[in-house]
JSON list of C-alpha atoms in Angstrom, two decimals:
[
{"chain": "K", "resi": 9, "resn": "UNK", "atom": "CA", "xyz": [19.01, -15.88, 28.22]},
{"chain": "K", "resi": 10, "resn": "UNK", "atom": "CA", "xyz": [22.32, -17.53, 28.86]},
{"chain": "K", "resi": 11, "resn": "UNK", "atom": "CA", "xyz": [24.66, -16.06, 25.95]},
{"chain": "K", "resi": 12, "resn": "UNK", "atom": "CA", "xyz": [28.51, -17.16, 25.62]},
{"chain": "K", "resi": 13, "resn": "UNK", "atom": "CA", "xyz": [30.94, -14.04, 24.28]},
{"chain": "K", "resi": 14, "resn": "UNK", "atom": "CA", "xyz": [31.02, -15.70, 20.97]},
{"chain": "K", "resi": 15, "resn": "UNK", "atom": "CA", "xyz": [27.31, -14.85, 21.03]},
{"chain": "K", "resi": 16, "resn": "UNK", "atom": "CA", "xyz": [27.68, -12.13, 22.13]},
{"chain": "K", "resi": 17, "resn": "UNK", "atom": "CA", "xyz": [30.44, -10.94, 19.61]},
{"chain": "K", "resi": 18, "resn": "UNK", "atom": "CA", "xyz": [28.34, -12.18, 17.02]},
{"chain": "K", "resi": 19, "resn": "UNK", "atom": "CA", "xyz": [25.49, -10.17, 18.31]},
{"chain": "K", "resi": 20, "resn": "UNK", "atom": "CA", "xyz": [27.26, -7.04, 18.08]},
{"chain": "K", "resi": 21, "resn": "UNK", "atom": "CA", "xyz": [28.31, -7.79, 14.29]},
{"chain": "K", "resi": 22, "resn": "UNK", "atom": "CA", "xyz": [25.45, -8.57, 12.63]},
{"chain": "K", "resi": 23, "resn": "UNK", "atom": "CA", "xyz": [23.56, -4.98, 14.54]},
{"chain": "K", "resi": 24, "resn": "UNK", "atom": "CA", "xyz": [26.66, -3.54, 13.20]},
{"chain": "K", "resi": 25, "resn": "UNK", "atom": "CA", "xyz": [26.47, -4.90, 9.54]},
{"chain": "K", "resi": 26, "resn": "UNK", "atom": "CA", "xyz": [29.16, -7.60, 9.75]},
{"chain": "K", "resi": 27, "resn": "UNK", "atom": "CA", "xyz": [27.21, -10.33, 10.17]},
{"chain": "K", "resi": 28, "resn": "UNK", "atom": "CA", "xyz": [28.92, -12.40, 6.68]},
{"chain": "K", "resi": 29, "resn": "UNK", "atom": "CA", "xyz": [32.44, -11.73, 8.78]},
{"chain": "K", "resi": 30, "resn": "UNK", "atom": "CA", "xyz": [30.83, -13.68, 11.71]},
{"chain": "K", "resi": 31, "resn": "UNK", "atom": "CA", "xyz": [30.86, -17.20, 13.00]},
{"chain": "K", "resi": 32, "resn": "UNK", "atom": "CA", "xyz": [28.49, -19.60, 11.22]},
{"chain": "K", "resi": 33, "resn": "UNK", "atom": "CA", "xyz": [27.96, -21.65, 14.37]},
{"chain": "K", "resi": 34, "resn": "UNK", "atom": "CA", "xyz": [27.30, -18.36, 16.14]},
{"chain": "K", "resi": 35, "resn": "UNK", "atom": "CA", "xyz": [24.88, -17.38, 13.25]},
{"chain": "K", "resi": 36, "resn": "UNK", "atom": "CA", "xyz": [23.04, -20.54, 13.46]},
{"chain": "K", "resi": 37, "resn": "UNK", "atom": "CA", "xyz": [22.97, -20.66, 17.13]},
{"chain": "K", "resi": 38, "resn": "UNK", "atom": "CA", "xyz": [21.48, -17.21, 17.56]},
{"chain": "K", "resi": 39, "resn": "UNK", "atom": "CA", "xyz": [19.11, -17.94, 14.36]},
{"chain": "K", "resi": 40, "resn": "UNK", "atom": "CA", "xyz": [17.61, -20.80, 16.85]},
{"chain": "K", "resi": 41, "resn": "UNK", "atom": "CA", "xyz": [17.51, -18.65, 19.61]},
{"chain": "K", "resi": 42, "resn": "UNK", "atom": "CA", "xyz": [15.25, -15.77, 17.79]},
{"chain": "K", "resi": 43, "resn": "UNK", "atom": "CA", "xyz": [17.76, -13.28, 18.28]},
{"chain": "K", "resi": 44, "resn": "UNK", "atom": "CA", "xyz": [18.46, -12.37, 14.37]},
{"chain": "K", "resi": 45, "resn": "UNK", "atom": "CA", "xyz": [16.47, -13.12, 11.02]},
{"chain": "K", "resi": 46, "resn": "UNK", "atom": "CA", "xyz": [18.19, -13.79, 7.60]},
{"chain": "K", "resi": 47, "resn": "UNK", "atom": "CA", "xyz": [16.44, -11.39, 5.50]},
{"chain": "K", "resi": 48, "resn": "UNK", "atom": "CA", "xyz": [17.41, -11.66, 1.57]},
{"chain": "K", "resi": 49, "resn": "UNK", "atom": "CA", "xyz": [18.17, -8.29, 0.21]},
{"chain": "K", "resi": 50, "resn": "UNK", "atom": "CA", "xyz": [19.30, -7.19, 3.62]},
{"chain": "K", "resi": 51, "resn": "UNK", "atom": "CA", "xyz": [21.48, -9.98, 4.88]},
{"chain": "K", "resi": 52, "resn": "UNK", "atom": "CA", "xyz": [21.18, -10.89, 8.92]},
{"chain": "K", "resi": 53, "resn": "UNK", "atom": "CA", "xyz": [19.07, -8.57, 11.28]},
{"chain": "K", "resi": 54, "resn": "UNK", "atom": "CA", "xyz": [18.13, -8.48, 14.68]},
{"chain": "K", "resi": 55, "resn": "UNK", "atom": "CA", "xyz": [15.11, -9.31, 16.01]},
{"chain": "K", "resi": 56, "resn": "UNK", "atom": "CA", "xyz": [13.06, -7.35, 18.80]},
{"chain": "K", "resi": 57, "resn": "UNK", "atom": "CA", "xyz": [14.25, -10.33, 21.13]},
{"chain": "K", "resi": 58, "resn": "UNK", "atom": "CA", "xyz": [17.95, -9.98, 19.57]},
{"chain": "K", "resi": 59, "resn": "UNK", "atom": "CA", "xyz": [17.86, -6.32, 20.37]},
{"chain": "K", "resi": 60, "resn": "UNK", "atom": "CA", "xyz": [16.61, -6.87, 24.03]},
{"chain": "K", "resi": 61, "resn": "UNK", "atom": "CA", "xyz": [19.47, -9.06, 24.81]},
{"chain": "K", "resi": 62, "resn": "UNK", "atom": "CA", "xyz": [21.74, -7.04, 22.71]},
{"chain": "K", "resi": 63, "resn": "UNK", "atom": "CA", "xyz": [20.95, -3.94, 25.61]},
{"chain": "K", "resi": 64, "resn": "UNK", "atom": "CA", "xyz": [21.04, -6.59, 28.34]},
{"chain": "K", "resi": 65, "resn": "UNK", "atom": "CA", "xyz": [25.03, -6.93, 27.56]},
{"chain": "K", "resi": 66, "resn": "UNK", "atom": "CA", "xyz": [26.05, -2.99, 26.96]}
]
């Protein structure tokens, strides 16, 4: 999956808990994607497919 370094910024915020000082269009974007989940007590999380990529980039 083709990710731009806002993406992948974002990524790397919201798997470290900063994921309310990110982007929204980011947000959105990788919401569409499948790469995080807005949970409500926890705020954004990564998905299984969010972590793949997530190790794709490192």
């Amino acid at each position: 999956m083709k990710l731009t370094e806002r993406q992948i910024s974002t990524l790397k915020n919201v798997d470290n808990g900063y994921g309310k000082l990110s982007n929204q269009l980011s947000i959105f974007s990788l919401e569409n994607k499948g790469l995080i989940k807005l949970h409500p007590k926890d705020g954004w999380k990564l998905t299984q497919l969010g972590i793949d990529e997530l190790n794709k980039v490192e």
